[in-house]
């Protein structure tokens, strides 16, 4: 398909006048694939050059515990730019101290949600900045996330999965972006995390869920359904006696319960919960427990590059997984380090 002479003249006139160009004049020039392509301002620009990563070991790091770490595997907490860290992990891993010997079977990602606000954390009795979630437009959010997702895909183990946590503001573009980075065939689940609490809307259905988008790196992935079964509902006839199929075969209930589906009813953290760290948007450990149990085995490596208060690392520690966590925010790094020390986790903290 090509432009007519009249269309070309109109296109040139619009460009010369610095006016918006209608889509009908652009599509013939873009050579889009048959299924179309997800485009946004700035997408075609080269990926940003990652800054040079220069790390120093924090003097307050917990020393390595050889008794629980006989083979040299070690947990790492980074206070640095995650793009620089990911680039180094993928392209120059030998330059990093105490590099994990394995690649992650799970990367959990809880980035900013494009809310348009600043968030804070309670630290040492004061309110301090945690992170800014303000963007000029959605394109800025996409341009931040895209190079990181591409590196995370390279970083994953061949049988690994990535789980991106988002909400109603970004779930649609995030799904398209993940389709592009991983391939549509690698989509596994759209998990709905349903929670209660807070106010109720009188003008629309109350918004009480987040979305977790789960993608695999390849067709070979790990999943343990038995690790996350839940009790049968009270009064369930199947739970009491099983069912008989039309063929006459009788199926007994599983003693571990029924498999989990893709809608998870997990409460948000209670304001008085012992898990509370004072960090904004902290996620409950139960949410990460289910993901980590289903998608990894003890001894596997779990990574989180927007680690916030350190929930992913805390759950990985409690369940016998190795972990690597990173956050650029000073409040996040301090709160996560304190939380992990209080759990008795052995790790090293590196700062840029």
Coordinates of N, CA and C in Angstrom, one line a residue, residues 112-204:
X112 N 6.4 0.9 39.6 CA 5.4 1.9 39.8 C 4.2 1.6 38.9
X113 N 3.0 2.1 39.3 CA 1.8 1.8 38.6 C 1.3 2.9 37.7
X114 N 2.1 4.0 37.5 CA 1.7 5.2 36.8 C 0.5 5.8 37.5
X115 N 0.6 5.9 38.8 CA -0.5 6.5 39.6 C -0.5 8.0 39.5
X116 N 0.7 8.6 39.3 CA 0.7 10.1 39.2 C 0.9 10.7 40.6
X117 N 1.6 10.1 41.5 CA 1.7 10.6 42.9 C 3.1 10.2 43.4
X118 N 3.5 10.9 44.5 CA 4.7 10.5 45.2 C 4.3 9.7 46.4
X119 N 5.2 8.7 46.7 CA 4.9 7.8 47.9 C 6.0 7.9 48.9
X120 N 5.6 7.6 50.2 CA 6.5 7.8 51.3 C 6.6 6.6 52.1
X121 N 7.5 6.6 53.1 CA 7.7 5.5 54.0 C 8.0 6.1 55.4
X122 N 7.5 5.3 56.4 CA 7.8 5.7 57.7 C 9.1 5.1 58.2
X123 N 10.1 5.9 58.5 CA 11.4 5.4 58.9 C 11.9 6.1 60.1
X124 N 12.3 5.4 61.1 CA 12.8 6.0 62.3 C 11.9 7.1 62.9
X125 N 10.6 6.8 62.8 CA 9.6 7.7 63.3 C 9.3 8.9 62.4
X126 N 9.9 9.0 61.3 CA 9.6 10.1 60.4 C 9.1 9.6 59.0
X127 N 8.4 10.5 58.3 CA 7.9 10.2 56.9 C 9.0 10.7 55.9
X128 N 9.5 9.7 55.2 CA 10.6 10.1 54.2 C 10.1 9.7 52.8
X129 N 10.6 10.3 51.7 CA 10.2 9.9 50.4 C 10.6 8.5 50.1
X130 N 9.7 7.7 49.4 CA 10.0 6.3 49.0 C 10.3 6.3 47.5
X131 N 9.4 6.8 46.7 CA 9.6 6.8 45.3 C 8.6 7.7 44.6
X132 N 8.9 8.2 43.5 CA 7.9 9.0 42.7 C 7.3 8.2 41.6
X133 N 6.0 8.3 41.5 CA 5.3 7.6 40.4 C 4.6 8.6 39.5
X134 N 5.3 9.6 39.2 CA 4.8 10.7 38.3 C 5.4 10.5 36.9
X135 N 4.6 10.6 35.8 CA 5.1 10.4 34.5 C 4.5 11.5 33.6
X136 N 5.2 12.0 32.7 CA 4.6 13.0 31.8 C 3.5 12.4 31.0
X137 N 3.6 11.1 30.6 CA 2.5 10.4 30.0 C 2.8 8.9 30.1
X138 N 1.9 8.1 29.6 CA 2.1 6.6 29.7 C 3.3 6.2 28.9
X139 N 3.7 6.9 27.8 CA 4.8 6.5 27.0 C 6.1 6.5 27.9
X140 N 6.2 7.5 28.8 CA 7.4 7.5 29.7 C 7.5 6.3 30.5
X141 N 6.3 5.8 31.0 CA 6.3 4.6 31.8 C 6.7 3.4 31.0
X142 N 6.2 3.3 29.8 CA 6.5 2.2 28.9 C 8.0 2.2 28.5
X143 N 8.5 3.4 28.2 CA 10.0 3.5 27.8 C 10.9 3.2 29.0
X144 N 10.4 3.4 30.2 CA 11.2 2.9 31.4 C 11.2 1.4 31.5
X145 N 10.0 0.8 31.3 CA 9.9 -0.6 31.6 C 10.5 -1.5 30.5
X146 N 10.3 -1.1 29.2 CA 10.7 -2.0 28.1 C 12.1 -2.5 28.1
X147 N 13.1 -1.6 28.2 CA 14.5 -2.2 28.3 C 14.8 -3.1 29.4
X148 N 14.1 -2.9 30.6 CA 14.3 -3.7 31.7 C 13.7 -5.1 31.5
X149 N 12.5 -5.1 30.9 CA 11.8 -6.4 30.6 C 12.7 -7.2 29.6
X150 N 13.2 -6.6 28.6 CA 14.1 -7.3 27.6 C 15.3 -7.9 28.3
X151 N 15.9 -7.2 29.3 CA 17.0 -7.8 30.0 C 16.6 -8.9 30.9
X152 N 15.5 -8.7 31.6 CA 15.0 -9.7 32.5 C 14.7 -11.0 31.8
X153 N 14.2 -10.9 30.6 CA 14.0 -12.2 29.8 C 15.3 -12.9 29.6
X154 N 16.3 -12.1 29.2 CA 17.6 -12.8 29.0 C 18.2 -13.3 30.3
X155 N 17.9 -12.7 31.4 CA 18.4 -13.1 32.7 C 17.7 -14.4 33.2
X156 N 16.5 -14.6 32.9 CA 15.7 -15.8 33.4 C 16.4 -17.1 33.0
X157 N 16.2 -18.1 33.9 CA 16.5 -19.5 33.5 C 15.6 -19.9 32.4
X158 N 16.0 -20.9 31.7 CA 15.3 -21.3 30.5 C 13.9 -21.9 30.9
X159 N 13.8 -22.4 32.1 CA 12.4 -22.9 32.6 C 11.8 -21.9 33.6
X160 N 12.2 -20.6 33.5 CA 11.8 -19.6 34.4 C 10.6 -18.8 33.9
X161 N 10.0 -18.1 34.9 CA 8.8 -17.2 34.6 C 9.0 -15.8 35.2
X162 N 8.4 -14.9 34.6 CA 8.3 -13.5 35.1 C 6.9 -13.2 35.4
X163 N 6.7 -12.5 36.6 CA 5.4 -12.1 37.0 C 5.4 -10.6 37.2
X164 N 4.6 -9.9 36.4 CA 4.5 -8.4 36.5 C 3.3 -8.0 37.2
X165 N 3.4 -7.3 38.3 CA 2.3 -6.8 39.1 C 1.9 -5.4 38.7
X166 N 0.6 -5.2 38.3 CA 0.1 -3.9 37.9 C -1.4 -3.8 38.3
X167 N -2.0 -2.7 37.9 CA -3.4 -2.5 38.2 C -4.1 -2.0 37.0
X168 N -5.3 -1.5 37.2 CA -6.2 -1.1 36.1 C -5.6 0.0 35.2
X169 N -4.7 0.8 35.8 CA -4.1 1.9 35.0 C -3.2 1.4 33.9
X170 N -2.5 0.3 34.1 CA -1.4 -0.1 33.2 C -1.5 -1.5 32.7
X171 N -2.6 -2.3 33.1 CA -2.6 -3.7 32.7 C -2.8 -3.9 31.2
X172 N -3.5 -3.0 30.5 CA -3.7 -3.2 29.1 C -2.4 -3.0 28.3
X173 N -1.7 -1.8 28.5 CA -0.4 -1.7 27.8 C 0.7 -2.6 28.3
X174 N 0.6 -3.0 29.6 CA 1.6 -4.0 30.1 C 1.5 -5.3 29.4
X175 N 0.3 -5.7 29.2 CA 0.0 -7.0 28.5 C 0.6 -7.0 27.1
X176 N 0.4 -5.9 26.3 CA 0.9 -5.8 25.0 C 2.4 -5.7 25.0
X177 N 3.0 -5.0 26.0 CA 4.4 -4.9 26.0 C 5.0 -6.3 26.3
X178 N 4.4 -7.0 27.2 CA 5.0 -8.4 27.6 C 4.8 -9.3 26.4
X179 N 3.7 -9.2 25.6 CA 3.5 -10.0 24.4 C 4.7 -9.8 23.5
X180 N 5.1 -8.5 23.4 CA 6.2 -8.2 22.5 C 7.5 -8.7 23.0
X181 N 7.8 -8.5 24.3 CA 9.1 -8.9 24.8 C 9.2 -10.4 24.9
X182 N 8.2 -11.1 25.3 CA 8.3 -12.6 25.5 C 7.6 -13.4 24.4
X183 N 6.7 -12.8 23.7 CA 5.9 -13.6 22.7 C 4.6 -13.9 23.2
X184 N 3.5 -13.8 22.4 CA 2.2 -14.1 22.8 C 2.0 -15.5 23.3
X185 N 2.8 -16.4 22.7 CA 2.7 -17.9 23.1 C 3.2 -18.1 24.5
X186 N 4.0 -17.2 25.0 CA 4.6 -17.4 26.4 C 3.7 -16.9 27.5
X187 N 2.5 -16.3 27.2 CA 1.6 -15.9 28.2 C 1.0 -17.1 28.9
X188 N 1.0 -17.1 30.2 CA 0.6 -18.2 31.0 C -0.7 -17.8 31.8
X189 N -0.7 -16.8 32.5 CA -1.9 -16.4 33.3 C -2.1 -14.9 33.5
X190 N -3.3 -14.5 33.6 CA -3.7 -13.2 34.2 C -4.3 -13.5 35.5
X191 N -3.6 -13.3 36.6 CA -4.0 -13.6 37.9 C -4.7 -12.3 38.5
X192 N -5.9 -12.5 39.1 CA -6.6 -11.4 39.7 C -6.4 -11.5 41.2
X193 N -5.7 -10.5 41.8 CA -5.6 -10.5 43.3 C -6.7 -9.6 43.8
X194 N -7.7 -10.3 44.4 CA -8.9 -9.6 44.9 C -8.7 -9.3 46.4
X195 N -8.9 -8.1 46.8 CA -8.8 -7.8 48.2 C -9.9 -6.9 48.7
X196 N -10.1 -6.7 49.9 CA -11.1 -5.8 50.5 C -10.5 -4.8 51.3
X197 N -11.3 -3.9 51.9 CA -10.8 -2.8 52.7 C -10.9 -1.5 52.0
X198 N -10.8 -0.4 52.8 CA -10.9 0.9 52.2 C -12.4 1.2 51.9
X199 N -12.6 2.4 51.2 CA -13.9 2.8 51.0 C -14.6 2.1 49.8
X200 N -15.9 2.4 49.7 CA -16.7 1.8 48.6 C -17.4 2.9 47.8
X201 N -17.3 2.7 46.5 CA -17.8 3.7 45.6 C -19.3 3.6 45.5
X202 N -19.9 4.8 45.3 CA -21.4 4.9 45.1 C -21.7 5.2 43.7
X203 N -20.7 5.4 42.8 CA -20.9 5.8 41.5 C -20.4 4.8 40.4
X204 N -19.8 3.7 40.9 CA -19.3 2.7 40.0 C -19.0 1.4 40.9

